[in-house]
Each structure stands twice: as C-alpha cells, then as structure tokens.
Amino acid sequence: MEDKQHGIMKGYKLFFFEVTKEGSLQSMENHTFDLAVHETTFTGLKTYTKYKIEVLGFNNFGDGPAAAVELFTDESG
C-alpha cells in the first residue's frame, strides 16, 4: 500500500454510529464529501447517548486510514 500513499486527495468519507449499551455500533449516517465541504450538522441525536464518528480521506487509489472519536451527548442531545 505504500505505493498508493501521497496521491492527490479527492475528498473524504464520514461515518456516524450510535454505540449501543452492549458496545456494538449501529450505523446512523454515511456521507462522502468533496474537499470544499468543511462542516456538517448531525440532527436527531438522543440524550445521554454515546456516538462514534469516523473520517477518512480518499484518492484515486482508494481510502486512507480512518480517524475516529467517540462522543457522549448530554441532556440537550
């Protein structure tokens, strides 16, 4: 895969999951964006719920590695 690195980035993919009480992931939203998009809004979040967001860049050779963060909503959702 090293020969596929450092290509021109075409966009990025965002994956949004709800983390269930059992620890499994329930897919909520998946989006592909071009490089002109710098933000997005998530709606319909549940209160006191853990979510995981993964983002990865891609080029003509395919997807790069994903970076992930887990978040927890408060009483406002």
Coordinates of C-alpha atoms in Angstrom, one line a residue:
M1 CA 0.0 0.0 0.0
E2 CA 2.9 2.4 0.4
D3 CA 3.0 2.9 -3.4
K4 CA -0.6 4.3 -3.1
Q5 CA 0.2 6.9 -0.5
H6 CA 0.6 10.6 -1.1
G7 CA -1.8 10.7 -4.1
I8 CA -3.9 13.8 -4.6
M9 CA -6.8 13.8 -2.1
K10 CA -10.2 13.8 -3.8
G11 CA -12.4 14.0 -0.8
Y12 CA -13.3 12.4 2.5
K13 CA -15.9 10.0 3.9
L14 CA -17.7 10.4 7.2
F15 CA -19.3 7.5 9.1
F16 CA -21.6 8.2 12.1
F17 CA -22.6 5.4 14.5
E18 CA -24.6 5.1 17.7
V19 CA -22.8 3.0 20.3
T20 CA -25.3 0.7 21.9
K21 CA -25.3 -0.3 25.6
E22 CA -23.8 -3.6 24.5
G23 CA -20.9 -1.8 22.8
S24 CA -21.9 -2.6 19.3
L25 CA -22.2 0.1 16.6
Q26 CA -25.4 1.0 14.9
S27 CA -24.9 2.9 11.6
M28 CA -26.7 6.3 11.6
E29 CA -25.3 8.2 8.6
N30 CA -22.6 7.8 6.0
H31 CA -21.6 10.6 3.7
T32 CA -19.0 11.3 1.0
F33 CA -17.8 14.9 0.7
D34 CA -15.6 16.8 -1.7
L35 CA -12.8 18.9 -0.3
A36 CA -14.9 22.1 -0.5
V37 CA -17.1 20.9 2.4
H38 CA -15.7 21.8 5.8
E39 CA -18.5 21.1 8.2
T40 CA -21.8 19.1 8.6
T41 CA -24.6 19.0 11.1
F42 CA -25.9 15.9 12.9
T43 CA -29.6 16.0 13.8
G44 CA -31.9 13.8 15.8
L45 CA -29.3 12.9 18.4
K46 CA -30.6 11.1 21.6
T47 CA -29.8 12.4 25.0
Y48 CA -27.2 10.7 27.2
T49 CA -26.0 8.6 24.2
K50 CA -22.5 7.6 23.0
Y51 CA -21.7 8.1 19.4
K52 CA -18.7 7.3 17.3
I53 CA -17.6 9.4 14.3
E54 CA -15.0 8.1 11.8
V55 CA -13.5 10.1 9.0
L56 CA -11.1 9.1 6.2
G57 CA -9.6 10.7 3.1
F58 CA -9.5 9.1 -0.3
N59 CA -7.7 9.5 -3.6
N60 CA -7.8 7.7 -6.9
F61 CA -6.1 4.7 -5.3
G62 CA -8.7 4.2 -2.6
D63 CA -9.4 5.0 1.1
G64 CA -6.8 6.1 3.6
P65 CA -6.8 5.1 7.3
A66 CA -9.8 6.2 9.4
A67 CA -9.5 8.5 12.4
A68 CA -12.2 8.1 15.0
V69 CA -13.6 9.9 18.0
E70 CA -16.3 8.8 20.5
L71 CA -18.6 11.5 21.9
F72 CA -21.4 11.4 24.6
T73 CA -24.4 13.7 24.4
D74 CA -25.7 15.5 27.4
E75 CA -29.3 16.4 28.4
S76 CA -29.8 18.6 25.4
G77 CA -29.0 15.8 22.8

